[in-house]
mmCIF file of C-alpha atoms (C1' of nucleotides) in Angstrom:
data_model
loop_
_atom_site.group_PDB
_atom_site.id
_atom_site.type_symbol
_atom_site.label_atom_id
_atom_site.label_comp_id
_atom_site.label_asym_id
_atom_site.label_seq_id
_atom_site.Cartn_x
_atom_site.Cartn_y
_atom_site.Cartn_z
ATOM 1 C CA MET G 247 -0.085 -0.021 -0.209
ATOM 2 C CA GLU G 248 1.188 3.452 -0.948
ATOM 3 C CA ASN G 249 2.347 5.629 1.625
ATOM 4 C CA ILE G 250 -1.126 7.003 2.915
ATOM 5 C CA ARG G 251 0.152 9.320 5.274
ATOM 6 C CA GLU G 252 2.193 11.236 2.922
ATOM 7 C CA ILE G 253 -0.425 11.539 0.418
ATOM 8 C CA VAL G 254 -3.051 12.673 3.150
ATOM 9 C CA GLN G 255 -0.689 15.224 4.229
ATOM 10 C CA THR G 256 0.087 16.538 1.082
ATOM 11 C CA MET G 257 -3.440 17.043 0.350
ATOM 12 C CA THR G 258 -4.364 18.559 3.712
ATOM 13 C CA ARG G 259 -1.496 20.830 3.276
ATOM 14 C CA ARG G 260 -2.835 22.106 0.077
ATOM 15 C CA ILE G 261 -6.418 22.431 1.377
ATOM 16 C CA GLY G 262 -4.988 24.478 4.158
ATOM 17 C CA LEU G 263 -3.133 26.911 1.527
ATOM 18 C CA LEU G 264 -6.669 27.145 -0.422
ATOM 19 C CA ASN G 265 -8.427 28.133 2.750
ATOM 20 C CA LYS G 266 -5.718 30.679 3.700
ATOM 21 C CA ASN G 267 -6.372 32.333 0.499
ATOM 22 C CA CYS G 268 -9.799 32.541 0.454
ATOM 23 C CA CYS G 269 -9.925 35.254 3.451
ATOM 24 C CA SER G 270 -7.343 37.399 2.275
ATOM 25 C CA ILE G 271 -9.014 38.869 -0.725
ATOM 26 C CA ASP G 272 -10.973 42.088 -1.210
ATOM 27 C CA GLY G 273 -12.048 44.257 1.973
ATOM 28 C CA ILE G 274 -12.776 41.082 3.783
ATOM 29 C CA ASP G 275 -10.821 40.871 6.974
ATOM 30 C CA ILE G 276 -11.298 37.591 8.765
ATOM 31 C CA SER G 277 -9.062 34.727 9.873
ATOM 32 C CA VAL G 278 -9.477 31.218 8.583
ATOM 33 C CA ALA G 279 -10.689 29.931 11.723
ATOM 34 C CA GLN G 280 -13.306 32.617 11.476
ATOM 35 C CA SER G 281 -14.271 31.782 8.056
ATOM 36 C CA HIS G 282 -14.798 28.084 9.185
ATOM 37 C CA ILE G 283 -16.934 29.149 12.174
ATOM 38 C CA LEU G 284 -19.268 31.300 9.685
ATOM 39 C CA TYR G 285 -19.398 28.053 7.447
ATOM 40 C CA GLU G 286 -20.427 25.885 10.394
ATOM 41 C CA ILE G 287 -23.017 28.106 11.807
ATOM 42 C CA SER G 288 -24.620 28.640 8.461
ATOM 43 C CA ARG G 289 -24.991 24.799 8.102
ATOM 44 C CA HIS G 290 -26.707 24.034 11.399
ATOM 45 C CA ARG G 291 -29.983 24.504 12.471
ATOM 46 C CA GLN G 292 -29.798 26.417 16.037
ATOM 47 C CA PRO G 293 -26.445 25.269 16.980
ATOM 48 C CA SER G 294 -25.138 26.201 20.466
ATOM 49 C CA ILE G 295 -21.590 27.038 21.266
ATOM 50 C CA GLN G 296 -20.617 24.014 22.454
ATOM 51 C CA GLN G 297 -21.850 22.010 19.463
ATOM 52 C CA ILE G 298 -19.971 24.045 17.159
ATOM 53 C CA ALA G 299 -17.026 24.160 19.307
ATOM 54 C CA GLU G 300 -17.127 20.316 19.375
ATOM 55 C CA LEU G 301 -17.444 20.058 15.339
ATOM 56 C CA LEU G 302 -14.437 22.350 15.150
ATOM 57 C CA GLY G 303 -12.394 20.345 17.665
ATOM 58 C CA LEU G 304 -12.093 23.478 19.607
ATOM 59 C CA ASP G 305 -11.844 24.134 23.406
ATOM 60 C CA VAL G 306 -15.104 25.608 24.539
ATOM 61 C CA THR G 307 -13.466 28.726 25.922
ATOM 62 C CA THR G 308 -11.451 29.528 23.256
ATOM 63 C CA PHE G 309 -14.275 29.196 20.931
ATOM 64 C CA SER G 310 -16.326 31.315 23.377
ATOM 65 C CA ARG G 311 -14.087 34.017 22.757
ATOM 66 C CA GLN G 312 -13.979 33.772 18.921
ATOM 67 C CA VAL G 313 -17.731 33.893 18.862
ATOM 68 C CA GLN G 314 -17.333 37.141 21.179
ATOM 69 C CA THR G 315 -15.083 38.568 18.482
ATOM 70 C CA LEU G 316 -17.317 37.917 15.764
ATOM 71 C CA VAL G 317 -20.520 38.970 17.630
ATOM 72 C CA GLU G 318 -18.539 42.486 18.118
ATOM 73 C CA ALA G 319 -17.785 42.455 14.396
ATOM 74 C CA GLU G 320 -21.600 41.894 13.961
ATOM 75 C CA LEU G 321 -21.268 38.756 11.839
ATOM 76 C CA VAL G 322 -22.667 36.533 14.433
ATOM 77 C CA ARG G 323 -25.800 36.716 16.843
ATOM 78 C CA LYS G 324 -26.103 34.917 20.110
ATOM 79 C CA THR G 325 -29.625 34.213 21.091
ATOM 80 C CA PRO G 326 -30.760 32.660 24.533
ATOM 81 C CA TYR G 327 -32.493 29.439 23.874
ATOM 82 C CA PRO G 328 -35.975 29.491 25.351
ATOM 83 C CA ASP G 329 -36.340 26.158 26.526
ATOM 84 C CA ASP G 330 -32.941 26.456 28.428
ATOM 85 C CA ARG G 331 -31.760 29.949 28.778
ATOM 86 C CA ARG G 332 -28.069 28.217 29.454
ATOM 87 C CA ILE G 333 -27.862 27.788 25.889
ATOM 88 C CA GLN G 334 -26.777 30.231 23.304
ATOM 89 C CA ILE G 335 -28.053 29.675 19.880
ATOM 90 C CA LEU G 336 -25.835 31.152 17.169
ATOM 91 C CA SER G 337 -26.847 32.497 14.060
ATOM 92 C CA LEU G 338 -25.303 34.954 11.164
ATOM 93 C CA THR G 339 -26.209 38.359 10.836
ATOM 94 C CA GLU G 340 -27.021 39.583 7.378
ATOM 95 C CA LYS G 341 -23.448 40.748 7.005
ATOM 96 C CA GLY G 342 -22.404 37.426 8.432
ATOM 97 C CA GLU G 343 -24.485 35.771 5.706
ATOM 98 C CA SER G 344 -22.901 37.937 3.180
ATOM 99 C CA ILE G 345 -19.446 37.297 3.706
ATOM 100 C CA ASN G 346 -20.006 33.472 4.149
ATOM 101 C CA ARG G 347 -21.721 33.456 0.750
ATOM 102 C CA TYR G 348 -19.029 35.311 -0.723
ATOM 103 C CA ILE G 349 -16.319 33.124 0.656
ATOM 104 C CA ASP G 350 -18.416 30.133 -0.230
ATOM 105 C CA GLU G 351 -18.483 31.402 -3.882
ATOM 106 C CA VAL G 352 -14.846 32.045 -3.784
ATOM 107 C CA MET G 353 -14.058 28.445 -2.542
ATOM 108 C CA GLY G 354 -16.613 27.108 -5.074
ATOM 109 C CA SER G 355 -14.656 28.527 -7.826
ATOM 110 C CA TYR G 356 -11.081 27.231 -6.440
ATOM 111 C CA TYR G 357 -12.711 23.806 -6.409
ATOM 112 C CA GLN G 358 -14.126 24.137 -9.756
ATOM 113 C CA ASP G 359 -10.639 25.358 -10.920
ATOM 114 C CA ILE G 360 -9.115 22.457 -9.093
ATOM 115 C CA PHE G 361 -11.750 19.921 -10.582
ATOM 116 C CA SER G 362 -11.312 21.242 -14.176
ATOM 117 C CA HIS G 363 -7.975 19.489 -14.460
ATOM 118 C CA MET G 364 -9.820 16.002 -14.456
ATOM 119 C CA THR G 365 -12.151 14.150 -16.550
ATOM 120 C CA THR G 366 -15.855 14.119 -15.734
ATOM 121 C CA PHE G 367 -15.211 10.430 -14.825
ATOM 122 C CA GLU G 368 -12.219 11.333 -12.663
ATOM 123 C CA GLN G 369 -14.197 14.140 -11.005
ATOM 124 C CA GLU G 370 -17.048 11.936 -10.003
ATOM 125 C CA THR G 371 -14.694 9.150 -8.731
ATOM 126 C CA VAL G 372 -12.822 11.613 -6.382
ATOM 127 C CA ILE G 373 -15.838 13.050 -4.909
ATOM 128 C CA ARG G 374 -17.329 9.433 -4.071
ATOM 129 C CA SER G 375 -13.957 8.506 -2.984
ATOM 130 C CA LEU G 376 -13.616 11.564 -0.317
ATOM 131 C CA MET G 377 -17.373 10.487 0.734
ATOM 132 C CA LEU G 378 -16.184 6.995 1.185
ATOM 133 C CA LEU G 379 -12.995 8.203 3.315
ATOM 134 C CA ASN G 380 -15.440 10.329 5.358
ATOM 135 C CA GLU G 381 -17.831 7.520 5.883
ATOM 136 C CA ALA G 382 -14.712 5.187 6.684
ATOM 137 C CA MET G 383 -13.460 7.971 9.287
ATOM 138 C CA ALA G 384 -16.671 8.304 10.938
ATOM 139 C CA LYS G 385 -16.882 4.223 11.949
ATOM 140 C CA THR G 386 -13.444 4.698 13.082
ATOM 141 C CA LYS G 387 -14.274 6.383 16.396
ATOM 142 C CA GLN G 388 -11.771 4.276 18.292
ATOM 143 C CA CYS G 389 -8.665 5.453 16.656
ATOM 144 C CA CYS G 390 -9.736 8.973 17.356
ATOM 145 C CA ASN G 391 -10.424 8.425 21.077
ATOM 146 C CA PRO G 392 -7.693 6.267 22.248
ATOM 147 C CA MET G 393 -8.508 4.664 25.687
ATOM 148 C CA GLY G 394 -5.145 5.284 27.243
ATOM 149 C CA SER G 395 -5.479 8.993 26.007
ATOM 150 C CA MET A 109 -22.009 18.608 -8.533
ATOM 151 C CA GLU A 110 -22.080 17.631 -4.898
ATOM 152 C CA ASN A 111 -21.336 20.261 -2.321
ATOM 153 C CA ILE A 112 -17.281 19.743 -2.287
ATOM 154 C CA ARG A 113 -16.406 22.445 0.171
ATOM 155 C CA GLU A 114 -18.720 20.695 2.715
ATOM 156 C CA ILE A 115 -17.111 17.184 1.960
ATOM 157 C CA VAL A 116 -13.608 18.341 2.082
ATOM 158 C CA GLN A 117 -14.209 20.298 5.304
ATOM 159 C CA THR A 118 -15.651 17.429 6.689
ATOM 160 C CA MET A 119 -12.529 15.153 5.628
ATOM 161 C CA THR A 120 -9.800 17.975 6.856
ATOM 162 C CA ARG A 121 -11.598 18.315 10.052
ATOM 163 C CA ARG A 122 -11.405 14.558 10.924
ATOM 164 C CA ILE A 123 -7.862 13.913 9.390
ATOM 165 C CA GLY A 124 -7.067 17.182 11.734
ATOM 166 C CA LEU A 125 -8.626 15.318 14.785
ATOM 167 C CA LEU A 126 -6.460 12.126 13.710
ATOM 168 C CA ASN A 127 -3.329 14.020 13.819
ATOM 169 C CA LYS A 128 -4.167 15.636 17.065
ATOM 170 C CA ASN A 129 -4.266 12.132 18.839
ATOM 171 C CA CYS A 130 -0.935 11.123 17.474
ATOM 172 C CA CYS A 131 1.022 13.028 19.602
ATOM 173 C CA SER A 132 -0.611 12.894 22.815
ATOM 174 C CA ILE A 133 0.217 9.325 23.747
ATOM 175 C CA ASP A 134 2.860 7.739 25.744
ATOM 176 C CA GLY A 135 5.621 9.886 26.842
ATOM 177 C CA ILE A 136 5.588 11.883 23.702
ATOM 178 C CA ASP A 137 5.176 15.540 24.715
ATOM 179 C CA ILE A 138 5.264 17.530 21.231
ATOM 180 C CA SER A 139 2.585 19.493 19.564
ATOM 181 C CA VAL A 140 0.984 18.626 16.156
ATOM 182 C CA ALA A 141 2.867 21.201 14.414
ATOM 183 C CA GLN A 142 6.179 19.860 15.671
ATOM 184 C CA SER A 143 5.170 16.560 14.373
ATOM 185 C CA HIS A 144 4.747 17.778 10.884
ATOM 186 C CA ILE A 145 7.986 19.373 11.256
ATOM 187 C CA LEU A 146 9.738 16.247 11.829
ATOM 188 C CA TYR A 147 7.679 14.195 9.296
ATOM 189 C CA GLU A 148 8.744 16.943 6.889
ATOM 190 C CA ILE A 149 12.418 16.995 7.775
ATOM 191 C CA SER A 150 12.440 13.285 7.435
ATOM 192 C CA ARG A 151 11.191 13.347 4.094
ATOM 193 C CA HIS A 152 13.514 15.773 2.415
ATOM 194 C CA ARG A 153 17.148 15.662 1.380
ATOM 195 C CA GLN A 154 19.068 18.331 3.073
ATOM 196 C CA PRO A 155 16.267 20.837 3.703
ATOM 197 C CA SER A 156 17.111 24.324 4.413
ATOM 198 C CA ILE A 157 14.791 26.316 6.874
ATOM 199 C CA GLN A 158 13.067 28.284 4.250
ATOM 200 C CA GLN A 159 12.210 25.247 2.050
ATOM 201 C CA ILE A 160 10.461 23.443 5.190
ATOM 202 C CA ALA A 161 8.679 26.792 6.286
ATOM 203 C CA GLU A 162 7.306 27.367 2.494
ATOM 204 C CA LEU A 163 6.296 23.588 2.468
ATOM 205 C CA LEU A 164 4.265 24.226 5.738
ATOM 206 C CA GLY A 165 3.026 27.468 4.560
ATOM 207 C CA LEU A 166 4.393 29.355 7.915
ATOM 208 C CA ASP A 167 6.170 32.421 8.263
ATOM 209 C CA VAL A 168 9.792 31.848 8.287
ATOM 210 C CA THR A 169 10.297 33.770 11.543
ATOM 211 C CA THR A 170 7.867 31.665 13.306
ATOM 212 C CA PHE A 171 9.245 28.683 12.022
ATOM 213 C CA SER A 172 12.720 29.641 12.622
ATOM 214 C CA ARG A 173 11.834 29.843 16.378
ATOM 215 C CA GLN A 174 10.038 26.316 16.111
ATOM 216 C CA VAL A 175 13.134 24.897 14.843
ATOM 217 C CA GLN A 176 15.061 26.378 17.773
ATOM 218 C CA THR A 177 12.523 24.993 20.092
ATOM 219 C CA LEU A 178 13.119 21.428 18.416
ATOM 220 C CA VAL A 179 16.810 22.028 18.524
ATOM 221 C CA GLU A 180 16.661 22.638 22.347
ATOM 222 C CA ALA A 181 14.542 19.480 22.849
ATOM 223 C CA GLU A 182 17.329 17.465 20.860
ATOM 224 C CA LEU A 183 15.135 16.573 18.325
ATOM 225 C CA VAL A 184 16.451 18.471 15.477
ATOM 226 C CA ARG A 185 19.892 19.592 14.340
ATOM 227 C CA LYS A 186 20.924 22.668 12.379
ATOM 228 C CA THR A 187 24.010 22.308 10.030
ATOM 229 C CA PRO A 188 25.417 25.259 8.197
ATOM 230 C CA TYR A 189 25.489 24.430 4.607
ATOM 231 C CA PRO A 190 29.252 24.491 3.343
ATOM 232 C CA ASP A 191 28.722 25.993 0.070
ATOM 233 C CA ASP A 192 26.572 28.737 1.370
ATOM 234 C CA ARG A 193 26.891 29.529 5.087
ATOM 235 C CA ARG A 194 23.796 31.491 5.469
ATOM 236 C CA ILE A 195 21.880 28.271 4.941
ATOM 237 C CA GLN A 196 21.133 25.944 7.694
ATOM 238 C CA ILE A 197 20.461 22.255 6.746
ATOM 239 C CA LEU A 198 18.022 20.644 9.022
ATOM 240 C CA SER A 199 18.179 16.918 10.047
ATOM 241 C CA LEU A 200 16.614 14.796 12.858
ATOM 242 C CA THR A 201 18.608 13.652 15.749
ATOM 243 C CA GLU A 202 18.744 10.020 16.838
ATOM 244 C CA LYS A 203 15.834 10.937 19.103
ATOM 245 C CA GLY A 204 14.055 13.008 16.533
ATOM 246 C CA GLU A 205 14.239 10.139 14.188
ATOM 247 C CA SER A 206 12.890 7.750 16.901
ATOM 248 C CA ILE A 207 10.000 9.673 17.728
ATOM 249 C CA ASN A 208 9.098 10.505 14.070
ATOM 250 C CA ARG A 209 9.179 6.514 13.409
ATOM 251 C CA TYR A 210 6.967 6.246 16.151
ATOM 252 C CA ILE A 211 4.322 8.702 15.286
ATOM 253 C CA ASP A 212 4.552 7.393 11.766
ATOM 254 C CA GLU A 213 3.659 4.055 12.987
ATOM 255 C CA VAL A 214 0.797 4.990 15.255
ATOM 256 C CA MET A 215 -0.606 7.191 12.166
ATOM 257 C CA GLY A 216 -0.008 4.033 9.963
ATOM 258 C CA SER A 217 -2.281 1.935 12.065
ATOM 259 C CA TYR A 218 -4.899 4.735 12.342
ATOM 260 C CA TYR A 219 -4.950 4.693 8.448
ATOM 261 C CA GLN A 220 -5.003 0.965 8.482
ATOM 262 C CA ASP A 221 -8.011 1.014 10.922
ATOM 263 C CA ILE A 222 -9.867 3.515 8.458
ATOM 264 C CA PHE A 223 -9.216 1.670 5.616
ATOM 265 C CA SER A 224 -10.410 -1.473 7.109
ATOM 266 C CA HIS A 225 -13.916 -0.285 6.818
ATOM 267 C CA MET A 226 -13.531 -0.566 2.979
ATOM 268 C CA THR A 227 -13.055 -3.278 0.357
ATOM 269 C CA THR A 228 -9.772 -3.800 -1.249
ATOM 270 C CA PHE A 229 -11.183 -2.184 -4.437
ATOM 271 C CA GLU A 230 -12.659 0.774 -2.586
ATOM 272 C CA GLN A 231 -9.168 1.335 -0.763
ATOM 273 C CA GLU A 232 -7.262 1.325 -4.186
ATOM 274 C CA THR A 233 -10.022 3.725 -5.767
ATOM 275 C CA VAL A 234 -9.627 6.207 -2.644
ATOM 276 C CA ILE A 235 -5.744 6.187 -2.787
ATOM 277 C CA ARG A 236 -6.021 6.728 -6.573
ATOM 278 C CA SER A 237 -8.323 9.408 -5.997
ATOM 279 C CA LEU A 238 -6.363 11.428 -3.341
ATOM 280 C CA MET A 239 -3.435 11.142 -5.545
ATOM 281 C CA LEU A 240 -5.605 12.398 -8.540
ATOM 282 C CA LEU A 241 -6.747 15.376 -6.368
ATOM 283 C CA ASN A 242 -3.239 16.093 -5.199
ATOM 284 C CA GLU A 243 -2.022 16.356 -8.830
ATOM 285 C CA ALA A 244 -5.105 18.525 -9.926
ATOM 286 C CA MET A 245 -4.234 21.039 -7.139
ATOM 287 C CA ALA A 246 -0.755 21.053 -7.983
ATOM 288 C CA LYS A 247 -1.778 22.196 -11.267
ATOM 289 C CA THR A 248 -3.804 24.915 -10.186
ATOM 290 C CA LYS A 249 -1.341 27.869 -9.815
ATOM 291 C CA GLN A 250 -4.003 30.028 -8.482
ATOM 292 C CA CYS A 251 -4.188 28.718 -4.834
ATOM 293 C CA CYS A 252 -2.523 25.816 -3.386
ATOM 294 C CA ASN A 253 0.962 25.338 -4.360
ATOM 295 C CA PRO A 254 3.762 24.705 -2.024
ATOM 296 C CA MET A 255 6.973 23.185 -3.857
ATOM 297 C CA GLY A 256 8.083 19.848 -3.477
ATOM 298 C CA SER A 257 6.290 17.011 -2.072
ATOM 299 C "C1'" DC C 68 39.669 45.300 -2.191
ATOM 300 C "C1'" DC C 69 35.652 48.025 -1.563
ATOM 301 C "C1'" DT C 70 30.763 49.078 -1.526
ATOM 302 C "C1'" DC C 71 26.227 48.036 -2.679
ATOM 303 C "C1'" DT C 72 22.494 44.553 -3.191
ATOM 304 C "C1'" DT C 73 20.497 40.104 -2.396
ATOM 305 C "C1'" DT C 74 19.397 36.421 0.406
ATOM 306 C "C1'" DA C 75 18.924 33.366 4.731
ATOM 307 C "C1'" DT C 76 18.173 33.254 9.131
ATOM 308 C "C1'" DT C 77 17.422 35.461 13.697
ATOM 309 C "C1'" DT C 78 15.646 38.889 17.237
ATOM 310 C "C1'" DG C 79 12.538 42.398 19.210
ATOM 311 C "C1'" DC C 80 8.306 43.677 20.242
ATOM 312 C "C1'" DA C 81 3.542 43.603 20.324
ATOM 313 C "C1'" DT C 82 -0.610 41.346 19.282
ATOM 314 C "C1'" DT C 83 -3.605 37.455 19.244
ATOM 315 C "C1'" DT C 84 -4.419 32.580 20.479
ATOM 316 C "C1'" DT C 85 -4.620 29.021 23.466
ATOM 317 C "C1'" DG C 86 -6.243 26.227 27.699
ATOM 318 C "C1'" DC C 87 -6.734 25.313 32.144
ATOM 319 C "C1'" DA C 88 -9.040 27.011 36.580
ATOM 320 C "C1'" DA C 89 -12.388 28.923 38.536
ATOM 321 C "C1'" DG C 90 -16.489 31.746 38.030
ATOM 322 C "C1'" DT C 91 -21.567 32.504 37.023
ATOM 323 C "C1'" DA C 92 -26.096 31.287 35.455
ATOM 324 C "C1'" DT C 93 -29.715 27.858 34.558
ATOM 325 C "C1'" DG C 94 -31.708 23.641 34.963
ATOM 326 C "C1'" DA C 95 -33.030 19.093 37.012
ATOM 327 C "C1'" DG C 96 -33.483 15.805 40.753
ATOM 328 C "C1'" DC C 97 -34.886 15.005 45.406
ATOM 329 C "C1'" DG U 11 -35.272 24.393 49.528
ATOM 330 C "C1'" DC U 12 -30.424 22.163 48.681
ATOM 331 C "C1'" DT U 13 -27.279 19.776 45.859
ATOM 332 C "C1'" DC U 14 -25.246 18.293 41.583
ATOM 333 C "C1'" DA U 15 -24.984 18.646 36.466
ATOM 334 C "C1'" DT U 16 -24.759 21.796 32.279
ATOM 335 C "C1'" DA U 17 -23.497 25.888 29.287
ATOM 336 C "C1'" DC U 18 -21.121 29.311 28.950
ATOM 337 C "C1'" DT U 19 -17.730 33.103 30.377
ATOM 338 C "C1'" DT U 20 -13.576 35.025 32.587
ATOM 339 C "C1'" DG U 21 -8.625 35.474 34.520
ATOM 340 C "C1'" DC U 22 -4.464 34.405 33.733
ATOM 341 C "C1'" DA U 23 -0.049 33.158 32.049
ATOM 342 C "C1'" DA U 24 2.122 30.459 28.515
ATOM 343 C "C1'" DA U 25 2.778 29.953 23.802
ATOM 344 C "C1'" DA U 26 2.235 31.092 18.794
ATOM 345 C "C1'" DT U 27 2.074 34.773 15.561
ATOM 346 C "C1'" DG U 28 4.069 38.296 12.385
ATOM 347 C "C1'" DC U 29 6.121 42.401 10.953
ATOM 348 C "C1'" DA U 30 10.193 45.495 11.131
ATOM 349 C "C1'" DA U 31 14.867 45.594 11.957
ATOM 350 C "C1'" DA U 32 19.211 43.163 12.721
ATOM 351 C "C1'" DT U 33 22.909 40.105 11.516
ATOM 352 C "C1'" DA U 34 25.496 37.222 8.567
ATOM 353 C "C1'" DA U 35 27.114 35.601 4.304
ATOM 354 C "C1'" DA U 36 27.238 35.668 -0.927
ATOM 355 C "C1'" DG U 37 27.299 38.098 -5.307
ATOM 356 C "C1'" DA U 38 27.922 42.239 -8.538
ATOM 357 C "C1'" DG U 39 30.168 45.924 -10.192
ATOM 358 C "C1'" DG U 40 33.684 48.829 -10.213
#
DNA sequence: CCTCTTTATTTGCATTTTGCAAGTATGAGC
DNA sequence: GCTCATACTTGCAAAATGCAAATAAAGAGG
């Protein structure tokens, strides 16, 4: 079997650079981390702080502060959840939506660019493969949470 | 076309968690970033500081300090390059090699675990697809191109 | 050999990010 | 009510970051 670690490492590094680019264009002045937060908030129904933090693999305290910054920048809104007022529901403001939409477009065009170097068949195969890999990783909880820790 | 950004984001997040785990086991006390540095140094012939920094998409000044830390931890060696003594060649010490080898084994077993949830055919398809994606990204000058690898 | 420019790396410093511990606020069970 | 669990925030101190400037070694032109 080929050296998977190397292949994956190369891939994630390149994707990382891709992500970096997305946020340093035009007048947009947010970090990569922040762009991911906007993205995740936009994709979930009434997400709480803890949910998104866990999703992103971040410490809750760190994330709480990042949210604070985004609230101050008027990109994100915190709304107490009526049924349990300890919980803060996150949502995007109009401005947050707009920036998120714009970044999404830019990222989309990057990916389109990348995929334009493949045949239609290859494109489909690659996408199916990534989904397959995702599923396989989802099934492998034990490797991501070793008991010895 | 499926939402590629979402698929890729999910994938890289999971890989990120995988990487995080690798370094907090046994008596090993290095960060994820450091493990990647060891890995890249081990995979290149006589790499300079600048080369690895660029490869990892890091600011040279930041990387210079990270190297310093690793030198102090006796995992990495800096050797002036004879033909141009401004350049520092990076290499792993015996201890650095050993830790890198160990992490590599652990990561390898993680990947083996993940791939065990697929058929042999799927495994091959996925690996070929990742390589294909890498090549496609390499061709896309616009965004994601570190040298080498 | 002496300057001027370029390149590779380091250092100073100020800002940002991080995460643990401890805090506040709310909810649930008895 | 009292106690415990949960969701989030804050205090701090350590670490990571990046720009500007310093150092150090080449290289070019005279």
